[in-house]
Short mmCIF file of C-alpha atoms in Angstrom, two decimals:
data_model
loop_
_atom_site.label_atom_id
_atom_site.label_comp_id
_atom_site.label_asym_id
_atom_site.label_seq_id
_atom_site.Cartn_x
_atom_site.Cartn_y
_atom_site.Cartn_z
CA UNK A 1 -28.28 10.74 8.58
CA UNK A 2 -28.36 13.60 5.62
CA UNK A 3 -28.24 17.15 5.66
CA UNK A 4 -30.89 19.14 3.50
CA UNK A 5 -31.28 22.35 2.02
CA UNK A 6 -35.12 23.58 2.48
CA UNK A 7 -35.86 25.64 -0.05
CA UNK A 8 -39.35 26.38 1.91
CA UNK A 9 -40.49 29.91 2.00
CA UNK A 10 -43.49 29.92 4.17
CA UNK A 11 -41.92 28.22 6.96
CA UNK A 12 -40.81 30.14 10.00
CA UNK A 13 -36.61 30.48 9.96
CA UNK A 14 -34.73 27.79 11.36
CA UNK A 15 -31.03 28.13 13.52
CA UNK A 16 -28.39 27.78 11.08
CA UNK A 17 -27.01 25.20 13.57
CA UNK A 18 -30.10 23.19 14.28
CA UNK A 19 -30.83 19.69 15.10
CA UNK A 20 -33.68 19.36 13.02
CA UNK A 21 -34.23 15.69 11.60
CA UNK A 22 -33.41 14.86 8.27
CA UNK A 23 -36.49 14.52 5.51
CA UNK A 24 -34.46 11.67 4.40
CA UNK A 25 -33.12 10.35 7.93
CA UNK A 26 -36.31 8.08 8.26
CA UNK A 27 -36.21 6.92 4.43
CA UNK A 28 -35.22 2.92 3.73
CA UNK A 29 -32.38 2.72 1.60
CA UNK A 30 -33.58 2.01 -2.41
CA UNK A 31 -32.98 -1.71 -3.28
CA UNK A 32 -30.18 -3.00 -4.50
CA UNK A 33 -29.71 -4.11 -7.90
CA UNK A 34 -26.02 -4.97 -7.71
CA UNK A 35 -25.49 -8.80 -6.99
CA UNK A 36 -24.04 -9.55 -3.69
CA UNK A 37 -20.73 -8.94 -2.42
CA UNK A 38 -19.68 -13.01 -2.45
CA UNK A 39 -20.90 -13.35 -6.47
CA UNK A 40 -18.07 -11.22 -7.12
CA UNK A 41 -14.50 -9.74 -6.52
CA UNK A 42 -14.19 -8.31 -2.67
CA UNK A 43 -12.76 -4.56 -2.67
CA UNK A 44 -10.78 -4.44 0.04
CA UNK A 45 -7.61 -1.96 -0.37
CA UNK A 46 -10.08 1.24 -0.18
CA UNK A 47 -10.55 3.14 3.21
CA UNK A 48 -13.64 4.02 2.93
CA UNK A 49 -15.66 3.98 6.11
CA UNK A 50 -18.58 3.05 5.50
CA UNK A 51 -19.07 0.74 8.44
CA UNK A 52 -20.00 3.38 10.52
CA UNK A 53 -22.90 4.08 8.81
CA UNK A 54 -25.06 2.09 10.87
CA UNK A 55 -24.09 4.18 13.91
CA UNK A 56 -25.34 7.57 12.50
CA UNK A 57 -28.46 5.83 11.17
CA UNK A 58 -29.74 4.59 14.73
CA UNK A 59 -28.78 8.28 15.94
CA UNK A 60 -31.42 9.63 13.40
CA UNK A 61 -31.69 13.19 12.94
CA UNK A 62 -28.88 14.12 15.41
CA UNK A 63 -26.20 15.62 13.51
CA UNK A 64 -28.63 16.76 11.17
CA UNK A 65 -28.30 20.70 9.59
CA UNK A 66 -30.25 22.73 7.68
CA UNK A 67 -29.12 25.46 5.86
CA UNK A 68 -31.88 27.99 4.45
CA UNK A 69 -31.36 28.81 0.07
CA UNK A 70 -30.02 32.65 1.49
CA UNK A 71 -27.96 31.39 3.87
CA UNK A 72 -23.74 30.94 3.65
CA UNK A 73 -24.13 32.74 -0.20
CA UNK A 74 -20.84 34.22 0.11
CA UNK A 75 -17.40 33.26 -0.17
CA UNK A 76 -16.47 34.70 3.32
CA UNK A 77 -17.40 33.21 6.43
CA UNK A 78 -18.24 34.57 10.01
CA UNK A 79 -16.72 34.63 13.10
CA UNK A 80 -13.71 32.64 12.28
CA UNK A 81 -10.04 33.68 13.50
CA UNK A 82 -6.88 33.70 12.18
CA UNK A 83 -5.50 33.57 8.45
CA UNK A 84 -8.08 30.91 7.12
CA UNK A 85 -10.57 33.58 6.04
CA UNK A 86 -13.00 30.80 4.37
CA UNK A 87 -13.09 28.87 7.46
CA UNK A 88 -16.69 28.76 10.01
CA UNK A 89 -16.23 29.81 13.31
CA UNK A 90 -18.68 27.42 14.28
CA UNK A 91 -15.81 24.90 12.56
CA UNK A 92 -13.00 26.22 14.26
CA UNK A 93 -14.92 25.95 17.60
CA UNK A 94 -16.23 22.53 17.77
CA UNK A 95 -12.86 21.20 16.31
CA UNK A 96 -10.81 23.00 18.89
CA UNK A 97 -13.35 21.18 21.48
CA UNK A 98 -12.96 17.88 20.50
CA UNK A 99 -9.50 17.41 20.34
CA UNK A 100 -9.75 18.83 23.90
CA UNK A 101 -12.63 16.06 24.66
CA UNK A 102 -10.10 13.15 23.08
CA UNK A 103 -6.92 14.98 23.95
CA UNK A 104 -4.90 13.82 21.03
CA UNK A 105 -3.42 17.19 19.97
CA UNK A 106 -2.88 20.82 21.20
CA UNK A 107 -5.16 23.19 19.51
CA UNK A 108 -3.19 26.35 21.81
CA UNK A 109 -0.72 28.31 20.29
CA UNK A 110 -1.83 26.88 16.87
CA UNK A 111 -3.51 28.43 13.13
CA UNK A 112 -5.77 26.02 12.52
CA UNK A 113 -6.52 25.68 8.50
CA UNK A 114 -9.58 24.02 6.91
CA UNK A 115 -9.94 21.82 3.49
CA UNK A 116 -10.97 19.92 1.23
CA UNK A 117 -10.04 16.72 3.02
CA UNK A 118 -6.35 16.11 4.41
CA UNK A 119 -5.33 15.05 1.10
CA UNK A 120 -5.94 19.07 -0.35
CA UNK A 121 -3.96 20.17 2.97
CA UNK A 122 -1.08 18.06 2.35
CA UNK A 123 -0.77 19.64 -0.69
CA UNK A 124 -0.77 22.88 0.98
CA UNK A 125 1.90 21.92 3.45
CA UNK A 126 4.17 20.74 0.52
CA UNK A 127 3.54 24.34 -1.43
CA UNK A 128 4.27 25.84 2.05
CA UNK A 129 6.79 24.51 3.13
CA UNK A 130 9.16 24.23 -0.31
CA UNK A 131 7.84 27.53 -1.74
CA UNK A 132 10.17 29.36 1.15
CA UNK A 133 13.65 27.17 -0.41
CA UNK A 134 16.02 28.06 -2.92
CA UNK A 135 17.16 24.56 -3.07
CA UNK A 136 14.19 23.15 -5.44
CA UNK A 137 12.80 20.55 -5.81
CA UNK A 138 12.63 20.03 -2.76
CA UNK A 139 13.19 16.02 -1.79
CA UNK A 140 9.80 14.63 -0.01
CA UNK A 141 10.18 11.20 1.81
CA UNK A 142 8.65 9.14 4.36
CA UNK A 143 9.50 6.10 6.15
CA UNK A 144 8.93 2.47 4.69
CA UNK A 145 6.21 1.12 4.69
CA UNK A 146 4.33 4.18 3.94
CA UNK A 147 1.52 5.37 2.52
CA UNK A 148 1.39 4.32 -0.88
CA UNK A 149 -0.53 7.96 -2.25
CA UNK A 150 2.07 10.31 -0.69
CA UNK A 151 4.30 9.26 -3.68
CA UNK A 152 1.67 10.22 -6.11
CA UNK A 153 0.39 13.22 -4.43
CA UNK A 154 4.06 14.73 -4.86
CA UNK A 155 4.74 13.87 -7.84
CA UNK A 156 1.29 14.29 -9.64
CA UNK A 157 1.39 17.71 -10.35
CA UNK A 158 5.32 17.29 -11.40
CA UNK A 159 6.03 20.78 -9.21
CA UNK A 160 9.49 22.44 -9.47
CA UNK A 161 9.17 23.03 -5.55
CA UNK A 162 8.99 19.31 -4.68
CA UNK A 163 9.89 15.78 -5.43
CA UNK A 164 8.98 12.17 -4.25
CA UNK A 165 12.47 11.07 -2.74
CA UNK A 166 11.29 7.54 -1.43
CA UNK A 167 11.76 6.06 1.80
CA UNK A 168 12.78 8.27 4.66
CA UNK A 169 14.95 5.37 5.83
CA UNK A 170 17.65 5.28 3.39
CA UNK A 171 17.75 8.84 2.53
CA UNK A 172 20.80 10.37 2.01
CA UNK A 173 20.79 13.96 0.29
CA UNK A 174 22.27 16.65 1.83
CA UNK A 175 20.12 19.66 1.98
CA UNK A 176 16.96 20.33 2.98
CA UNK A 177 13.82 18.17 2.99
CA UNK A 178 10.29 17.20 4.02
CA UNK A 179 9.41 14.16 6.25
CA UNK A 180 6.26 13.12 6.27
CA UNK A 181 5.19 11.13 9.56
CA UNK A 182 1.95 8.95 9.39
CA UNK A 183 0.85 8.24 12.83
CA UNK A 184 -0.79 5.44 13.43
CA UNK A 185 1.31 4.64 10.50
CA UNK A 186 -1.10 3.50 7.21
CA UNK A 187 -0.60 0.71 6.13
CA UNK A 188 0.32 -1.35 9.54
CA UNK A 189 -0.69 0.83 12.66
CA UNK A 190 2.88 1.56 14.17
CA UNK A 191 3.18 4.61 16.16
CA UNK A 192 5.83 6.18 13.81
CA UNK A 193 8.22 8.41 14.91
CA UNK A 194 10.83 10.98 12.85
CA UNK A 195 13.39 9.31 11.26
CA UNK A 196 15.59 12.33 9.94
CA UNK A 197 16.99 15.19 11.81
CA UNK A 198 15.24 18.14 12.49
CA UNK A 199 18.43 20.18 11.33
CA UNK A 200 17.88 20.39 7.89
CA UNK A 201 14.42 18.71 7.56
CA UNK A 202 10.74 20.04 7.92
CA UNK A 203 8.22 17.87 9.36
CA UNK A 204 4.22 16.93 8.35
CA UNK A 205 2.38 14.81 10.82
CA UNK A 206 -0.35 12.71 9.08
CA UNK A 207 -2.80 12.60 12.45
CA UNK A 208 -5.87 10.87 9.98
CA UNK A 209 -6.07 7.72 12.53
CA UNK A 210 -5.32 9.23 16.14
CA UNK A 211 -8.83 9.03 17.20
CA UNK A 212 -9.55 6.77 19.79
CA UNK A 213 -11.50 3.46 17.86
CA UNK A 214 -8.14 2.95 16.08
CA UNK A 215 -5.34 3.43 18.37
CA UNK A 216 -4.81 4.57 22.14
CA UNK A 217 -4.45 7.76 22.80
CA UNK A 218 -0.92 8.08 24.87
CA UNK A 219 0.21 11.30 24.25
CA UNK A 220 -1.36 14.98 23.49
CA UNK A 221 0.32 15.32 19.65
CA UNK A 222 1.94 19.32 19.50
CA UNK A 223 4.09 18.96 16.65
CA UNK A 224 4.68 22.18 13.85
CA UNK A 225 2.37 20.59 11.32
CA UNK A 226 -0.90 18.15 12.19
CA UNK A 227 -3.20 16.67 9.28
CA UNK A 228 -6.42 15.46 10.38
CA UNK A 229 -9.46 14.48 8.31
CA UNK A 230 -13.25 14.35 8.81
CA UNK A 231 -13.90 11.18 6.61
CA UNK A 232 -11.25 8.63 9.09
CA UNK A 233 -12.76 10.53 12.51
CA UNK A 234 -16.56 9.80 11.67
CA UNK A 235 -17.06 8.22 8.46
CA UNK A 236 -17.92 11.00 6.72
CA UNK A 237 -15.85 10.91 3.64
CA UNK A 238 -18.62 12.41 1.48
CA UNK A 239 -18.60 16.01 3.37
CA UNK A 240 -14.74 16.60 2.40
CA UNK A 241 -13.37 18.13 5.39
CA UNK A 242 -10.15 17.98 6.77
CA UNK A 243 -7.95 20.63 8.96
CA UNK A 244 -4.63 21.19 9.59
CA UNK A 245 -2.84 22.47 12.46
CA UNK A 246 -0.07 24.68 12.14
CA UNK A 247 2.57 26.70 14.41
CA UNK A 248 3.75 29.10 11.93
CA UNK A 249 1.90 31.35 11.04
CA UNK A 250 3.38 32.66 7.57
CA UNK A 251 3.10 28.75 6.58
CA UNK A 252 -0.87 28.82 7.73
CA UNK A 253 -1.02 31.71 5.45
CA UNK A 254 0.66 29.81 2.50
CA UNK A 255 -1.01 27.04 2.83
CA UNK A 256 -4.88 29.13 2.78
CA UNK A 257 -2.94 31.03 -0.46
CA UNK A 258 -2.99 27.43 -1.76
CA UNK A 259 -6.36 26.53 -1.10
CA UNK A 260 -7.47 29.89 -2.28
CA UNK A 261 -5.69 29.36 -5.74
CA UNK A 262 -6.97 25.95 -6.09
CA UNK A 263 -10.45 25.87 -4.59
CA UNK A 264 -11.17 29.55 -3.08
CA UNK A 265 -11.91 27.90 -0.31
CA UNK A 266 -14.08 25.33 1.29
CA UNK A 267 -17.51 24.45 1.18
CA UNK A 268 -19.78 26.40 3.68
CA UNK A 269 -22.14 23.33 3.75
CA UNK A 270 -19.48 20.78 4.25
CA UNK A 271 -18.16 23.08 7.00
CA UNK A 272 -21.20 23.32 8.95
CA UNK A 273 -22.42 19.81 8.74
CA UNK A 274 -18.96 18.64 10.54
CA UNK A 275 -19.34 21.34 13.04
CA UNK A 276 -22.41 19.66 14.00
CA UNK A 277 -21.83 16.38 14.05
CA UNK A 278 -18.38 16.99 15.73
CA UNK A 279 -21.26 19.13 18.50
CA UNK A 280 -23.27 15.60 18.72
CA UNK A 281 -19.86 13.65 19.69
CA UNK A 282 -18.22 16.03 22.15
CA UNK A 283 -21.99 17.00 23.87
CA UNK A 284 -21.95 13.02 24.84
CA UNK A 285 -18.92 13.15 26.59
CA UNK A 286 -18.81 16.53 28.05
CA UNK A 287 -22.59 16.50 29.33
CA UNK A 288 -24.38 13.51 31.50
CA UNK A 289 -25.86 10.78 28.74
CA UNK A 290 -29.73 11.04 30.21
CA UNK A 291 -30.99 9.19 27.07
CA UNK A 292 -28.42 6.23 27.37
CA UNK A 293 -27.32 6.75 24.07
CA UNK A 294 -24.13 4.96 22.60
CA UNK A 295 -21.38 7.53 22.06
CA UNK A 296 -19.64 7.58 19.22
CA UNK A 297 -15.78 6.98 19.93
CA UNK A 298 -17.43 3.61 22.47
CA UNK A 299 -19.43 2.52 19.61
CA UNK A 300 -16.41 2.65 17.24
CA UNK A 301 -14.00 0.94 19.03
CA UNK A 302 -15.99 -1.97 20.01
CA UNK A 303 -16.71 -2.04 16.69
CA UNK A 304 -13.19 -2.33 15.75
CA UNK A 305 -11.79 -4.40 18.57
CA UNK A 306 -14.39 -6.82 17.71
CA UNK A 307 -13.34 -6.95 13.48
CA UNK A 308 -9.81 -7.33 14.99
CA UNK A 309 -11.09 -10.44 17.15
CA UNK A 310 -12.72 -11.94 14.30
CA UNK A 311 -9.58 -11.00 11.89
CA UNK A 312 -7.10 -12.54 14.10
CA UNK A 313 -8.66 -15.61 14.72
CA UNK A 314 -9.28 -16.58 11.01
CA UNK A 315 -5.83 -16.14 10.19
CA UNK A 316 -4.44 -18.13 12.79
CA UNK A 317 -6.95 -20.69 11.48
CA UNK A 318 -5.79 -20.40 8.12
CA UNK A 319 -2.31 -20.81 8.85
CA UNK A 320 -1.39 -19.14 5.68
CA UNK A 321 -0.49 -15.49 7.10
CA UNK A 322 1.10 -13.34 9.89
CA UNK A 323 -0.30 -10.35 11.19
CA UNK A 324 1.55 -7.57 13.07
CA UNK A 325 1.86 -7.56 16.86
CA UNK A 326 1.12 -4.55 18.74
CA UNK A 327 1.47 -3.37 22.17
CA UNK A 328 -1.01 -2.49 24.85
CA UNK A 329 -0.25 0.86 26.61
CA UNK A 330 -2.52 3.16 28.79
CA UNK A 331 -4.91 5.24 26.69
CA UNK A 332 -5.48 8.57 28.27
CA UNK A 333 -9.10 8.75 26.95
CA UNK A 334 -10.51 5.81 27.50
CA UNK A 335 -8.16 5.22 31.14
CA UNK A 336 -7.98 1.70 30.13
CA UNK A 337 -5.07 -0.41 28.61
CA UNK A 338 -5.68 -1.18 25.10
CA UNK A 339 -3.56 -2.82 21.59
CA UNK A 340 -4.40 -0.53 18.63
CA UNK A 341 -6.75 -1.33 16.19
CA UNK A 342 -6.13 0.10 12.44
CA UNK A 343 -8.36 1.32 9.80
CA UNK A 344 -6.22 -1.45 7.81
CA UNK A 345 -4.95 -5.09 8.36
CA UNK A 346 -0.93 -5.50 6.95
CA UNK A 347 -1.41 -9.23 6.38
CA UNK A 348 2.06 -10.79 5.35
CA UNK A 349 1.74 -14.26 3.66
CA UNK A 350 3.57 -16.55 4.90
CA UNK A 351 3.15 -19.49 2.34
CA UNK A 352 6.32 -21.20 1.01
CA UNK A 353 4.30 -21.07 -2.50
CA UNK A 354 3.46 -17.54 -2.73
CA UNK A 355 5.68 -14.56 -3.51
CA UNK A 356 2.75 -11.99 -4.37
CA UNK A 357 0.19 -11.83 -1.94
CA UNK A 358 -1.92 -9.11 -4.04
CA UNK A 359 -2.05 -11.92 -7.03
CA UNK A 360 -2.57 -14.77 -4.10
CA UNK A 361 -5.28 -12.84 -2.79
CA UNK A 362 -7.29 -12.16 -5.88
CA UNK A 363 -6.92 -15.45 -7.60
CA UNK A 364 -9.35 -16.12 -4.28
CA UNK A 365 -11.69 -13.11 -5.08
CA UNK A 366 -9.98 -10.66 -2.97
CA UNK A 367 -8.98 -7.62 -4.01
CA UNK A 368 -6.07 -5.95 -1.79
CA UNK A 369 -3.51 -3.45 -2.22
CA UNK A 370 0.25 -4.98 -2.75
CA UNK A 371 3.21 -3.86 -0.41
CA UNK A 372 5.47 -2.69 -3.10
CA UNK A 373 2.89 0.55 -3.37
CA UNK A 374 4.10 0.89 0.19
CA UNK A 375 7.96 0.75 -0.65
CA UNK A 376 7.48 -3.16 1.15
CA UNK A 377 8.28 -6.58 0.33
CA UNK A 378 5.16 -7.78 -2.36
CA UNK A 379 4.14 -10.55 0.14
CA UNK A 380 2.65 -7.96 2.02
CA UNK A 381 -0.46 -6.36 1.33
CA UNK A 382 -3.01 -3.98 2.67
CA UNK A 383 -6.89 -4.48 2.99
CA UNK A 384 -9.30 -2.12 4.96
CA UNK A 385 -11.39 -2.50 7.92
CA UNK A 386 -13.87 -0.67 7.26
CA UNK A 387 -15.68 -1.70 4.92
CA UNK A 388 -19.86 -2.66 5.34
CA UNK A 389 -20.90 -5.68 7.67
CA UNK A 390 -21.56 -8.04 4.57
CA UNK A 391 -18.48 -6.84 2.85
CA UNK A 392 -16.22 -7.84 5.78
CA UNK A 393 -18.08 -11.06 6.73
CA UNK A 394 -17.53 -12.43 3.39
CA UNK A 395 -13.69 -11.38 3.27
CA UNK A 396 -13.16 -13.57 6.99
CA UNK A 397 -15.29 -16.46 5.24
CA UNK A 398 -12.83 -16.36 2.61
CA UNK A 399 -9.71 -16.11 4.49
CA UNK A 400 -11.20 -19.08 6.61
CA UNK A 401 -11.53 -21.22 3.58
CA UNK A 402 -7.51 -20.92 2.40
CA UNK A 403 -5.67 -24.05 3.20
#
């Protein structure tokens, strides 16, 4: 599915918000020129969700927006609330609506911020957060094994107002600081929980995974500060979108100051094309499904429950790794019982021989992400689940042939 601007003048106006079909939506793909994925090195530490691809193709044109060459010129937008003046109000409403479908966090009472993905947010929340301390730089940490970019989000800009401190586990500063909570954790798909006290600590939840297809949803998630992103909900990393939401409102306000300095806000385009496809997934559930259509969050998690099958029975085969055990409690959106089932696999290799599973791996034409960028022991590593049908085929035909 692909949004398009029609540049048409003789054409009667179309709703902003319309579920037009895409000029492209019925187009083949181009050819390939690049060899396949087994004739050379598999790229597996990425997240990038392109398995869900396939979904949005069968739904065609639903999803679809079209946004006239007059339309969303300026950099304010319309009918938004609250101190995100660059957010959509059609944005605002549909997310607000779908956590209420999935019930995995409490829009009420919140400032909900939009931008540029989670990663541009968490940014925002660091600024935030340390630009209200004396005490500087402020120490940033998050429990082992974490995710291996929070380290060099912190520290890439070197701030004054914040510093990578390591793992939240054997912190030991007095003073304040800034936890950061990934939950389901990346890289192995633990709930996490806080580690630090509340007393002298500030808290950012990482939400990116607490959609249904990759863990159960037990709880409704209310916590200060709640990261989400558009690219881990639907596959739709290439629209940028991500939203945070936030109790305070003076740190809302600080954080939309960020993105204002840094971006001046947010795509309109990229705004309204999430609105709508976030419309498509909460009209299936909240309306009767007279066409029979798949839904998306059903789709998605037999999708992953059945790469988690597949993944855990080649590695029992192989005998060469361990991978982590989860438990199975009630989901309240699905009403069944359910194990989680992460974007990413934290395979730990278990072979007498091998001390660096990242070098193991890609002497064997895998390409994975080591666990010392996680703060972890280096025969762990990380490699992503969502990656295209052929792509993940040929990485379980591979892990099938180690002996």
């Amino acid at each position: 599915m692909h949004a398009f601007i029609s540049l048409s003048r003789t054409q009667p106006p179309i709703p902003l918000l319309s579920k037009k079909k895409s000029i492209l939506s019925s187009s083949p793909p181009p050819p390939s020129s690049s060899p396949p994925p087994w004739a050379k090195l598999l790229q597996t530490p990425l997240g990038d969700p392109s398995m869900f691809e396939e979904y949005w193709r069968e739904e065609g044109g639903e999803g679809a927006v079209v946004i006239r060459s007059w339309e969303k010129m300026s950099y304010f937008s319309r009918g938004g609330e609250g101190p995100c003046w660059f957010m959509e109000g059609a944005l605002q409403e549909q997310i607000a609506r779908l956590h209420g479908v999935v019930g995995n966090a409490r829009v009420q009472g919140k400032h909900l911020v939009v931008g540029v993905g989670s990663t541009q947010l968490f940014q925002a929340a660091l600024f935030a957060i340390s630009s209200t301390h004396d005490a500087q730089p402020l120490p940033v940490v998050s429990a082992a094994p974490f995710y291996s970019f929070y380290a060099e989000h912190v520290d890439y800009l070197r701030s004054g107002l914040y510093r990578w401190a390591g793992d939240a586990r054997t912190f030991k500063e007095d003073g304040p600081f800034i936890e950061v909570i990934c939950m389901p954790n990346n890289p192995d798909g633990f709930m996490n929980q806080a580690v630090l006290s509340e007393d002298k600590g500030h808290r950012i939840y990482d939400l990116a995974y607490y959609w249904p297809q990759y863990a159960p949803i037990t709880y409704e998630a209310n916590h200060d500060i709640m990261l989400f992103t558009f690219s881990k909900l639907t596959g739709h990393a290439g629209t940028r979108i991500g939203w945070a939401l936030v109790k305070d409102e003076d740190v809302a306000r600080k954080m939309t100051k960020f993105i204002t300095l840094n971006t001046l806000g947010v795509s309109k385009d990229s705004q309204l094309r999430a609105a709508m496809i976030m419309t498509s997934i909460a009209d299936s559930y909240e309306t009767q499904n007279t066409l029979g259509r798949e839904r998306f969050f059903d789709s998605a998690r037999l999708l992953m429950t059945e790469r988690w099958r597949r993944l855990r029975e080649a590695v029992t085969k192989s005998s060469s790794f361990v991978l982590p055990k989860f438990p199975s409690p009630n989901c309240r959106f699905s009403g069944e019982k359910s194990e989680p089932h992460p974007a990413f696999a934290w395979l730990k290799c278990e072979r007498p021989d091998v001390d660096d599973c990242e070098s193991f791996l890609k002497s064997l034409g895998i390409v994975s992400r080591g666990g010392a960028h996680f703060g972890a022991d280096r025969r762990y590593v990380r490699v992503s689940m969502l990656a295209e049908d052929e792509v993940f085929d040929c990485f379980i035909q591979r892990i099938l042939a180690i002996r």
